[in-house]
Short mmCIF file of N, CA and C in Angstrom, two decimals:
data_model
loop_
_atom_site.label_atom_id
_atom_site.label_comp_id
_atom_site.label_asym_id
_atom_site.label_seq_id
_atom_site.Cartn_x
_atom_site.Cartn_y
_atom_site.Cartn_z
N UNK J 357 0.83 -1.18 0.00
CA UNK J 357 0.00 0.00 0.00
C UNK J 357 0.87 1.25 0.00
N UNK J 358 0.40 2.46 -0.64
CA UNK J 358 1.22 3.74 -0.78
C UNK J 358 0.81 4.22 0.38
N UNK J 359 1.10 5.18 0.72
CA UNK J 359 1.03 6.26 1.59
C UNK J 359 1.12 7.81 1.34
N UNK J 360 -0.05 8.36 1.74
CA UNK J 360 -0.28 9.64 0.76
C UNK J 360 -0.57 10.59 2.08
N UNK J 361 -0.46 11.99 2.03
CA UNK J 361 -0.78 12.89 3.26
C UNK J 361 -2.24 13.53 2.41
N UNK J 362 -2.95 13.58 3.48
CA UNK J 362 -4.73 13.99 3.70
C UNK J 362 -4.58 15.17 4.45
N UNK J 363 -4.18 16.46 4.27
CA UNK J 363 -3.69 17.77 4.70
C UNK J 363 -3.60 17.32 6.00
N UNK J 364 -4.58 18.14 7.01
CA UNK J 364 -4.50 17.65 8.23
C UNK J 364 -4.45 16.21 9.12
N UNK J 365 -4.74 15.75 8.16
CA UNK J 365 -5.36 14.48 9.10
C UNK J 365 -3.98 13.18 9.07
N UNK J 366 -3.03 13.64 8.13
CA UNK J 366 -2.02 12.75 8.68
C UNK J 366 -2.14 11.44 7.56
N UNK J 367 -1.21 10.95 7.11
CA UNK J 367 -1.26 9.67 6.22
C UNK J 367 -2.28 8.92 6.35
N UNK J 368 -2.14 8.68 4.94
CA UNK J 368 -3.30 8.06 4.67
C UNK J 368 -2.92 6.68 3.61
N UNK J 369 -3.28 5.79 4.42
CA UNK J 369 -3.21 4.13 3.29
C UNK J 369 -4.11 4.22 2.30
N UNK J 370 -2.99 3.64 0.73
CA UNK J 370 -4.45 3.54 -0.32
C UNK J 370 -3.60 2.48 -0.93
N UNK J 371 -4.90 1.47 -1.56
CA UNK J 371 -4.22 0.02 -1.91
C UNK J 371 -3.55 0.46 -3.38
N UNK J 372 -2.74 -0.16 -4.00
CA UNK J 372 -2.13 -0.27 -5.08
C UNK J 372 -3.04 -1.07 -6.68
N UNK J 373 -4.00 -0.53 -6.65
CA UNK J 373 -4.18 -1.11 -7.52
C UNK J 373 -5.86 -0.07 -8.01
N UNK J 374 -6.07 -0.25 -9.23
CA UNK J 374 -6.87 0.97 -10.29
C UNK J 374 -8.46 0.83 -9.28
N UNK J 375 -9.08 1.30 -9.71
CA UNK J 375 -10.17 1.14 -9.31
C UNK J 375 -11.23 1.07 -10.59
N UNK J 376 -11.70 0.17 -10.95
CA UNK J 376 -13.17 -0.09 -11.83
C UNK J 376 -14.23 1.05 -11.83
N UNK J 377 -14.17 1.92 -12.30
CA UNK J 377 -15.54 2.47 -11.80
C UNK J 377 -16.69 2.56 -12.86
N UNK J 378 -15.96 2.35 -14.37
CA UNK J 378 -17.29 2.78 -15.43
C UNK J 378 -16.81 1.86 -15.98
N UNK J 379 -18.14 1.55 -16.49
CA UNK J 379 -18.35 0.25 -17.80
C UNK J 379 -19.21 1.06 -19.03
N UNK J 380 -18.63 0.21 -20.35
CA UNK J 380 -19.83 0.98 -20.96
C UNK J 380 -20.84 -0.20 -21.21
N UNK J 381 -22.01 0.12 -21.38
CA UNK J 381 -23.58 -0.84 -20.91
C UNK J 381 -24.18 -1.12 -22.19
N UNK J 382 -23.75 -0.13 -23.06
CA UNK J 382 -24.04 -0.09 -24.62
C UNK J 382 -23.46 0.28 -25.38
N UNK J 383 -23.59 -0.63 -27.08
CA UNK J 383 -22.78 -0.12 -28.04
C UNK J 383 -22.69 1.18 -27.94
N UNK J 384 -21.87 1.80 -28.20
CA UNK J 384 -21.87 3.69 -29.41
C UNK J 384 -21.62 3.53 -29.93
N UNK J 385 -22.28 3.68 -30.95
CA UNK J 385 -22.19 4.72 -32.56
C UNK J 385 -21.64 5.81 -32.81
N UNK J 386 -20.58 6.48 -33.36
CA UNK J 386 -20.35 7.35 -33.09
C UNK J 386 -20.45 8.07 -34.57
N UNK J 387 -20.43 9.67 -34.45
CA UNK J 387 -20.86 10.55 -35.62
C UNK J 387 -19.45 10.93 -36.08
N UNK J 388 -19.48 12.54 -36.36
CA UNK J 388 -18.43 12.86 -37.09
C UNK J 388 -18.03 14.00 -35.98
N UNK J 389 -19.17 14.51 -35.19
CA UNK J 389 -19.45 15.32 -34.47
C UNK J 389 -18.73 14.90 -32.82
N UNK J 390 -18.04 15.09 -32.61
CA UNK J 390 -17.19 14.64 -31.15
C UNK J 390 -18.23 14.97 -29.90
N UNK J 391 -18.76 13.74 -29.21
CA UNK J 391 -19.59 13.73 -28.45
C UNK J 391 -19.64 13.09 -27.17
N UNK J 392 -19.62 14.17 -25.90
CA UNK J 392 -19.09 12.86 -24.66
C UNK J 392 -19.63 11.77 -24.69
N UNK J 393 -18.93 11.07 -23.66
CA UNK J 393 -19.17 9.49 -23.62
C UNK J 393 -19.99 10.01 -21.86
N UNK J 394 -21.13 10.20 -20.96
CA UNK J 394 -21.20 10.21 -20.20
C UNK J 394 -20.46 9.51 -19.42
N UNK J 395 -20.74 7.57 -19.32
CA UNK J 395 -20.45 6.58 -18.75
C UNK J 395 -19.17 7.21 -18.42
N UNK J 396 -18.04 8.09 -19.01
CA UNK J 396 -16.74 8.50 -19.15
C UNK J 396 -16.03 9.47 -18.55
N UNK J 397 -17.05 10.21 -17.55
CA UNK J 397 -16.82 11.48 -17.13
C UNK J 397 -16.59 11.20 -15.35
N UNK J 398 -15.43 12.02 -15.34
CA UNK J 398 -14.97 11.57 -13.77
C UNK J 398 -14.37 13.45 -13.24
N UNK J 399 -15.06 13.55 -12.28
CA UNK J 399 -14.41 14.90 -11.13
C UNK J 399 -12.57 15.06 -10.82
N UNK J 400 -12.06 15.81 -10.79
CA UNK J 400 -10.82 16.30 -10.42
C UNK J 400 -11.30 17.29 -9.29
N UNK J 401 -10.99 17.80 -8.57
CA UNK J 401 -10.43 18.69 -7.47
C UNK J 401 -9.70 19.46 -7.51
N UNK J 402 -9.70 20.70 -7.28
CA UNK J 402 -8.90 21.31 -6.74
C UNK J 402 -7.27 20.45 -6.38
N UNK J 403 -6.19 20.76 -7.24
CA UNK J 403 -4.77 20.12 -6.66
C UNK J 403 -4.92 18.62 -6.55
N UNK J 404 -5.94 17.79 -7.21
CA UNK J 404 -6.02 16.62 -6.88
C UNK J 404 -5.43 16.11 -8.13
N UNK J 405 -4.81 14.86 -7.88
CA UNK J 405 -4.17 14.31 -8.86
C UNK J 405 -4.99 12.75 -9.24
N UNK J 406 -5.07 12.53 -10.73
CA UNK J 406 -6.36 11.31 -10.97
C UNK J 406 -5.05 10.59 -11.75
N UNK J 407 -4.89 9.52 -11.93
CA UNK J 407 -4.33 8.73 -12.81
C UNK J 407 -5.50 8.19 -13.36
N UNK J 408 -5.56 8.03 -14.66
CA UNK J 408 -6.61 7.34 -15.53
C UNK J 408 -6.58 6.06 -16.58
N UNK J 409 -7.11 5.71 -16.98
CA UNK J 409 -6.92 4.45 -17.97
C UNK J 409 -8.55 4.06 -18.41
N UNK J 410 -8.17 4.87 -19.86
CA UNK J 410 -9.58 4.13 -21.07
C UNK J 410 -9.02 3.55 -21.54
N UNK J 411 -9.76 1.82 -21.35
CA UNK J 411 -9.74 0.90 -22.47
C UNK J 411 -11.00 0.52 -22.92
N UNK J 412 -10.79 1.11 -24.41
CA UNK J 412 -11.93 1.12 -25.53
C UNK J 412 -11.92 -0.01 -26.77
N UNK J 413 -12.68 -0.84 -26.41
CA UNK J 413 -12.87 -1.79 -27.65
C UNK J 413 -13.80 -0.96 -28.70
N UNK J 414 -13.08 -1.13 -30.39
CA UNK J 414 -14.10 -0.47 -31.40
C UNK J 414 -13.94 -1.62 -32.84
N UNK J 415 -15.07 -0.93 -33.25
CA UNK J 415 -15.00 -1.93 -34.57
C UNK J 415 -15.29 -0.64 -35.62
N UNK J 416 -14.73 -0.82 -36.76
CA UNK J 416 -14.67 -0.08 -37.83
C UNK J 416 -15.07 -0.67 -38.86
N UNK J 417 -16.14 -0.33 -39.57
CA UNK J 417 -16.61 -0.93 -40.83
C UNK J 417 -16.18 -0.46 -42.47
N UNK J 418 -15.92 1.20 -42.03
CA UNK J 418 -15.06 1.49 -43.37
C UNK J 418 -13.78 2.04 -43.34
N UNK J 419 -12.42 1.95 -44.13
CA UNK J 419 -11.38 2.29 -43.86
C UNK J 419 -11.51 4.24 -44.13
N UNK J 420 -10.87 4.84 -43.04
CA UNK J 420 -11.02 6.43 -42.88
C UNK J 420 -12.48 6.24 -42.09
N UNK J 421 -12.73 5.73 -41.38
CA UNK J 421 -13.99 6.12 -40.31
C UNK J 421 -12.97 6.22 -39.15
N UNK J 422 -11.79 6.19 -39.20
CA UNK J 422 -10.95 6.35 -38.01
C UNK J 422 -11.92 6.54 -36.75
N UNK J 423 -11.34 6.13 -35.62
CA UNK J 423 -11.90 6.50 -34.48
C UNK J 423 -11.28 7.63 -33.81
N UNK J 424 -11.47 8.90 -33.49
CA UNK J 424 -11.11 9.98 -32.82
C UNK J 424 -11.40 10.50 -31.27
N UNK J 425 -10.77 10.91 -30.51
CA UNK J 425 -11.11 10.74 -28.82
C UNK J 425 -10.43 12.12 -28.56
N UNK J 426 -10.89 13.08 -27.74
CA UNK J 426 -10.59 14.08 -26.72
C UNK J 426 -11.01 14.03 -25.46
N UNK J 427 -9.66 14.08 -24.75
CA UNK J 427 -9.84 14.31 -23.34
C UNK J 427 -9.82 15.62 -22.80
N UNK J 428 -11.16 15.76 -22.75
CA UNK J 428 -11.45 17.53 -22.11
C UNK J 428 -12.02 18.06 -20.83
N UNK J 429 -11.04 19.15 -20.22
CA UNK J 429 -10.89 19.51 -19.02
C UNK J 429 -12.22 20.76 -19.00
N UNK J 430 -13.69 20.68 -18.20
CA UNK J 430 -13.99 22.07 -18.25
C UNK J 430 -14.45 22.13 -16.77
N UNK J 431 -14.78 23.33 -16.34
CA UNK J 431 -15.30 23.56 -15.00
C UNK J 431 -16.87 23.78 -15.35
N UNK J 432 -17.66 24.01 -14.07
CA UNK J 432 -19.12 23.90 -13.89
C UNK J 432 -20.05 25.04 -14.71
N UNK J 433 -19.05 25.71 -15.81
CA UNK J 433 -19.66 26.53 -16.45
C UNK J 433 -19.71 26.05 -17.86
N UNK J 434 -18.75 25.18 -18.07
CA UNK J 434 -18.68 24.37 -19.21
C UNK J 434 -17.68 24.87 -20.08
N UNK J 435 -16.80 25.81 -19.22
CA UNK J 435 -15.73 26.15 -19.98
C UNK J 435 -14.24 25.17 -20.19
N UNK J 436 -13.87 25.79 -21.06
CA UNK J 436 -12.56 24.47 -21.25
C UNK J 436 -11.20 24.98 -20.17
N UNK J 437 -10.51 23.68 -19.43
CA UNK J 437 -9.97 24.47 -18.35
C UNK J 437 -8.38 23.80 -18.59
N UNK J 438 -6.98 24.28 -18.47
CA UNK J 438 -6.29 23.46 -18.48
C UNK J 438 -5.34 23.56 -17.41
N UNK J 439 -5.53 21.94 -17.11
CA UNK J 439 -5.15 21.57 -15.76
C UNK J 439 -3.37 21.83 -15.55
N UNK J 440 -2.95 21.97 -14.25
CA UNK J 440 -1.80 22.07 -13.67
C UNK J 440 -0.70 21.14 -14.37
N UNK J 441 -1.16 20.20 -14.43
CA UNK J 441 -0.48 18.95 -14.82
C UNK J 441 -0.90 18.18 -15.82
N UNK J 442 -0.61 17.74 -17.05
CA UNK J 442 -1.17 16.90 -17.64
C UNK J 442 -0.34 15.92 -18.61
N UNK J 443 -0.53 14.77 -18.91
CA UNK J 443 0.09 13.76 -19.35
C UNK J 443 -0.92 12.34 -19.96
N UNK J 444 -0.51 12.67 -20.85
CA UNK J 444 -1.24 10.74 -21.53
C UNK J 444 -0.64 9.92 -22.61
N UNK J 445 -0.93 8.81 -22.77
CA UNK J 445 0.13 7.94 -23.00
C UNK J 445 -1.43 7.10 -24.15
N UNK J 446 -1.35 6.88 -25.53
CA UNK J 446 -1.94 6.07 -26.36
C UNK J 446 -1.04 4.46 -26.50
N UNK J 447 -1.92 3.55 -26.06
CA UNK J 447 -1.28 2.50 -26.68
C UNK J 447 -2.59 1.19 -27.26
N UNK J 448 -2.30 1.91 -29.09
CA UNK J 448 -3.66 0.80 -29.60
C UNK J 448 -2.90 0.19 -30.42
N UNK J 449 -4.01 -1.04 -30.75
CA UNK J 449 -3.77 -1.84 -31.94
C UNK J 449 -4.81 -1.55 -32.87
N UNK J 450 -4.69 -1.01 -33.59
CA UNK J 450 -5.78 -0.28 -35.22
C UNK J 450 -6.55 -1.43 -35.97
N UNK J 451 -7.26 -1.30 -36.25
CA UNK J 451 -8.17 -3.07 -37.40
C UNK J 451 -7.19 -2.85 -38.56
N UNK J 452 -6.48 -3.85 -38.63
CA UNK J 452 -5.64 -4.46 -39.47
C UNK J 452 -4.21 -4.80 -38.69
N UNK J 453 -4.08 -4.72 -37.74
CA UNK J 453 -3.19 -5.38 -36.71
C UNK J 453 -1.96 -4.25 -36.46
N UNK J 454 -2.34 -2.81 -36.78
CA UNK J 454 -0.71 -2.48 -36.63
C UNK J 454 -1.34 -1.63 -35.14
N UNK J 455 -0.14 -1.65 -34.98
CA UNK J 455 0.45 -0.59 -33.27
C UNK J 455 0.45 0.42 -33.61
N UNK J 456 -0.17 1.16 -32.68
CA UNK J 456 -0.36 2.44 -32.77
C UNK J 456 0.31 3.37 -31.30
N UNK J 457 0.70 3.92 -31.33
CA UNK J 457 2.04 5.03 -29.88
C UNK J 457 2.01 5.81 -29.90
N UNK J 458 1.34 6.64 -28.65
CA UNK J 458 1.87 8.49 -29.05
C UNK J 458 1.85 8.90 -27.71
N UNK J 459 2.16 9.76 -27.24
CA UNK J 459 2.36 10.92 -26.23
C UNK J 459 2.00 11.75 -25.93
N UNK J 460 1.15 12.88 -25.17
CA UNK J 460 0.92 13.82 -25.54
C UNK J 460 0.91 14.29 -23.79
N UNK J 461 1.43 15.65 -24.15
CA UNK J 461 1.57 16.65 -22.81
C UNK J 461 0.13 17.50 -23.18
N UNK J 462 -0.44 17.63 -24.02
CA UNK J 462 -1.33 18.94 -24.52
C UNK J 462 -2.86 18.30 -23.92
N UNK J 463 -3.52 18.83 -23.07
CA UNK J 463 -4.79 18.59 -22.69
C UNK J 463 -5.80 19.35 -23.67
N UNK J 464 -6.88 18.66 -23.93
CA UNK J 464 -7.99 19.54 -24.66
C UNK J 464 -7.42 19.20 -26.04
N UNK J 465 -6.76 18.58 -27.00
CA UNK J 465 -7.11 18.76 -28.09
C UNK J 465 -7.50 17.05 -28.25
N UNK J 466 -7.90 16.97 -30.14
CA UNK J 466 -8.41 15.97 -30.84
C UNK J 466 -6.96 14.87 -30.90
N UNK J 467 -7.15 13.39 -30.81
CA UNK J 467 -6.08 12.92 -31.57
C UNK J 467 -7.09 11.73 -32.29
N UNK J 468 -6.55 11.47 -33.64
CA UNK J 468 -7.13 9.91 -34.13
C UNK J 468 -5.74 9.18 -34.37
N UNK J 469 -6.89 7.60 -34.40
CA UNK J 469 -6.51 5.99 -34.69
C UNK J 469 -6.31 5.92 -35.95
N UNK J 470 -5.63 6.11 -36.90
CA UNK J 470 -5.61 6.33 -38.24
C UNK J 470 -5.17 4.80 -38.66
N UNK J 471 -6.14 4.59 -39.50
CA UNK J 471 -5.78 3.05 -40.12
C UNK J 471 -6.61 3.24 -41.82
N UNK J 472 -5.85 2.22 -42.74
CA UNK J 472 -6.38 2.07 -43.97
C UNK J 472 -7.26 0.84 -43.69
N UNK J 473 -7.48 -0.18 -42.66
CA UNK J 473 -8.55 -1.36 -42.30
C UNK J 473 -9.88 -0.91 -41.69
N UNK J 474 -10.53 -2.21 -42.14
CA UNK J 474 -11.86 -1.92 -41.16
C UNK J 474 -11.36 -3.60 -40.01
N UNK J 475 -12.36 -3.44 -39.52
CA UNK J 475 -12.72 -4.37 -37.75
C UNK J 475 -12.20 -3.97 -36.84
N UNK J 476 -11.54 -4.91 -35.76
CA UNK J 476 -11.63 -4.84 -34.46
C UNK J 476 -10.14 -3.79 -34.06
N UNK J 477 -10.76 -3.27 -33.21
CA UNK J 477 -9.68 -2.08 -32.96
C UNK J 477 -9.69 -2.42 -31.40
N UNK J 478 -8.39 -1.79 -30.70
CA UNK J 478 -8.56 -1.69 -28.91
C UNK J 478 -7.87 -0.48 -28.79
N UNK J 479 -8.36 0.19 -27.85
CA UNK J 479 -7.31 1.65 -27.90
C UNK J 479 -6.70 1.56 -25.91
N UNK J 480 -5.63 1.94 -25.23
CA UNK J 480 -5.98 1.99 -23.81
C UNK J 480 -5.32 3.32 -23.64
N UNK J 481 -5.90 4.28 -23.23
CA UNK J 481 -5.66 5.58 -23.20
C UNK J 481 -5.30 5.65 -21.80
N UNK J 482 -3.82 5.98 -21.06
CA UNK J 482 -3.69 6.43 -19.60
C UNK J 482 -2.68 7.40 -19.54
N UNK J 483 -3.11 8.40 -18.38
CA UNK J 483 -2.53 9.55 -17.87
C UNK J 483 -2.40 9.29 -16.86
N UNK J 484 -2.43 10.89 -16.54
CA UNK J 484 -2.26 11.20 -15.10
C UNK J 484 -2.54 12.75 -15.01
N UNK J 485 -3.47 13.47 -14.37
CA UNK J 485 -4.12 15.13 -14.51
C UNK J 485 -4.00 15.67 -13.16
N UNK J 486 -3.34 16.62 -13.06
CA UNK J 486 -3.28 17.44 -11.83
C UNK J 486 -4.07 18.22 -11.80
N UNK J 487 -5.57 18.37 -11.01
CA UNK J 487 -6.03 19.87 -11.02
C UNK J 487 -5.47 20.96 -10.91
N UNK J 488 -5.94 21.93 -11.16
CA UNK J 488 -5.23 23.51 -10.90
C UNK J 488 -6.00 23.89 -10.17
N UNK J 489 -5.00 25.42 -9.28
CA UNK J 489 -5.97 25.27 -7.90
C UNK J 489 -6.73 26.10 -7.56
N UNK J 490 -7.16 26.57 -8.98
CA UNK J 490 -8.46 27.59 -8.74
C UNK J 490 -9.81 27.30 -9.27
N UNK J 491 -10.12 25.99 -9.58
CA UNK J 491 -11.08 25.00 -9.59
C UNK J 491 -10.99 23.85 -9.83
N UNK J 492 -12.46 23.16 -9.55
CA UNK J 492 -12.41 21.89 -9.65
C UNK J 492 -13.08 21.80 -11.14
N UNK J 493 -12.80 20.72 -11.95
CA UNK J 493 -13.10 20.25 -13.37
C UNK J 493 -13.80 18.80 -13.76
N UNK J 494 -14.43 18.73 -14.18
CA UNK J 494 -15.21 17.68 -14.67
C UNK J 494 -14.06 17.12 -16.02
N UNK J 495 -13.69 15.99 -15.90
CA UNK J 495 -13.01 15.56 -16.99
C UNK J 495 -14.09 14.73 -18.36
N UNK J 496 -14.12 14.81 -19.63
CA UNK J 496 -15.02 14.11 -20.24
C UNK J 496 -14.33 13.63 -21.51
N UNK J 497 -14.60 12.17 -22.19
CA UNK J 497 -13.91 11.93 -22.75
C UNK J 497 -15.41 11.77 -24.30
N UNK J 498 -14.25 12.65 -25.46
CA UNK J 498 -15.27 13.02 -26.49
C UNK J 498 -14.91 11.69 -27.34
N UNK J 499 -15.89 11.39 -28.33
CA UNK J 499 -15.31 10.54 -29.18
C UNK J 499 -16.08 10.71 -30.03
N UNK J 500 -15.44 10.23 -31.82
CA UNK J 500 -16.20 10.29 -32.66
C UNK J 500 -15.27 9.88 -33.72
N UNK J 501 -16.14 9.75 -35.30
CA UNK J 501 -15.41 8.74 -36.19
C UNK J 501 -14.41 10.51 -36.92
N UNK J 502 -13.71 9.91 -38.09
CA UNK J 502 -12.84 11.10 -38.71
C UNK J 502 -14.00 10.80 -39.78
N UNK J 503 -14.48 10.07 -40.53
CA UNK J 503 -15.36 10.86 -41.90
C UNK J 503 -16.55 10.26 -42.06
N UNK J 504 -17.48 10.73 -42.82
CA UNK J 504 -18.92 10.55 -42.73
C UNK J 504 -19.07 9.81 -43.53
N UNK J 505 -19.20 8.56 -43.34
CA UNK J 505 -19.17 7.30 -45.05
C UNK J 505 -20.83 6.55 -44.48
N UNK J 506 -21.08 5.77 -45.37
CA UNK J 506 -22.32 4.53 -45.11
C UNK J 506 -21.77 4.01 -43.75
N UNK J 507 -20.21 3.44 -43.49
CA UNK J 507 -20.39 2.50 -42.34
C UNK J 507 -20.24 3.10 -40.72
N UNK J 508 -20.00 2.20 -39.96
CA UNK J 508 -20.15 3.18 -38.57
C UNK J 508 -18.65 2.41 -38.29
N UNK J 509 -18.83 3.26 -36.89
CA UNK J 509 -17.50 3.05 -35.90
C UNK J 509 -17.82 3.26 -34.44
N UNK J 510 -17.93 2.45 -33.88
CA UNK J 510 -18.19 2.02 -32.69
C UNK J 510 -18.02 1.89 -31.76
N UNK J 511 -18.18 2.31 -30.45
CA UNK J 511 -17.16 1.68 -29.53
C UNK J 511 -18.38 0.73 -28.32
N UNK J 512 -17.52 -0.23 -28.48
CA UNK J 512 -18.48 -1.43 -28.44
C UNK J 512 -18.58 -1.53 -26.26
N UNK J 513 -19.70 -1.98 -25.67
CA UNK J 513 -19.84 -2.43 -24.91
C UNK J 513 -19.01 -3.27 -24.24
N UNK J 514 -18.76 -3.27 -22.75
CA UNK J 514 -17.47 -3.56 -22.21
C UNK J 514 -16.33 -2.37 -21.74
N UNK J 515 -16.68 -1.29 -22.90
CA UNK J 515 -15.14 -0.71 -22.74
C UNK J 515 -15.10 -0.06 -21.52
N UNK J 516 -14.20 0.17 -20.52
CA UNK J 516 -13.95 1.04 -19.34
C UNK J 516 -12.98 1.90 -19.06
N UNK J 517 -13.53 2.48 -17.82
CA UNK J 517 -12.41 3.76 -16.93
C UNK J 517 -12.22 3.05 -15.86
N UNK J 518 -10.54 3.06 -15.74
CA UNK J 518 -10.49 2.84 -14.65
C UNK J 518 -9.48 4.22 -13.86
N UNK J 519 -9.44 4.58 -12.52
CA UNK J 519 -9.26 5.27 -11.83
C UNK J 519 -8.65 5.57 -10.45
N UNK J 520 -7.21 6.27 -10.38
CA UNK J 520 -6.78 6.30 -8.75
C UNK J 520 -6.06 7.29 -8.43
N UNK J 521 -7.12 8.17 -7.58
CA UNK J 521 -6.77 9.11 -6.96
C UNK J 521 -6.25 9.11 -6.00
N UNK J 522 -5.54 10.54 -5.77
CA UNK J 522 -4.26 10.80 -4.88
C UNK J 522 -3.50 12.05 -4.66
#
């Protein structure tokens, strides 16, 4: 177990390991139009630090329906906010089997899964977000396909957040 300080109150034990908290319950469909995922949306704090991890199962039916995802920071006005700290780490496999890797320090913008295949895709998206300490932020994760064709792109039932704050 880590050991973390709780301002006043003196260390505090927290087990080592993610916490489960969202499932998704139903397919999505997704548009062209980047649209939260409710099931997907988790609170930050004030100076609080979240480590995160989306793993998204998708299926792609036409090649360029890419799947596209933003992780966006806003506060209770619905403005876009960017946090103290921020960091995330892409690691997918695209429908047609290749690896996909990227990095990104930049909170709030678009990135896509760019593949010339259609089927089964997995994406596992993890950070780590420091609030900033002049509010607290609702984190929400957008998703949607890159082009408007006959087929869809999906992100299929099963996929989750997992979560551990600190």
């Amino acid at each position: 177990m880590s050991i973390i300080s709780n301002g006043n109150l003196g260390a505090v034990y927290q087990p080592d390991y993610f916490e489960t908290s969202r499932v998704l319950a139903a397919d999505n469909a997704l548009t062209t139009t980047a649209t939260a995922e409710p099931t997907f949306a988790f609170n930050v704090g004030k100076n609080e630090r979240v480590v995160f991890r989306f793993t998204l199962f998708y299926d792609q039916d036409n090649a360029g329906d890419d799947l596209q995802y933003t992780i966006k920071s806003t506060d209770s006005t619905g403005s876009t906010v960017a946090p103290a700290f921020y960091s995330e780490h892409l690691n997918a496999i695209v429908p047609g089997g290749t690896a996909f890797l990227a990095v990104t320090t930049t909170p709030n913008t678009e990135d896509t899964l760019t593949t010339a295949s259609t089927g089964q895709g997995m994406a596992v998206i993890q950070g780590v977000i420091l609030g900033n300490a002049s509010s607290a932020t609702t984190v929400n994760l957008l998703l949607a396909k890159e082009a408007d064709t006959a087929g869809d792109t999906t992100v299929q039932e099963g996929s989750f957040l997992e979560l551990r704050r600190f």
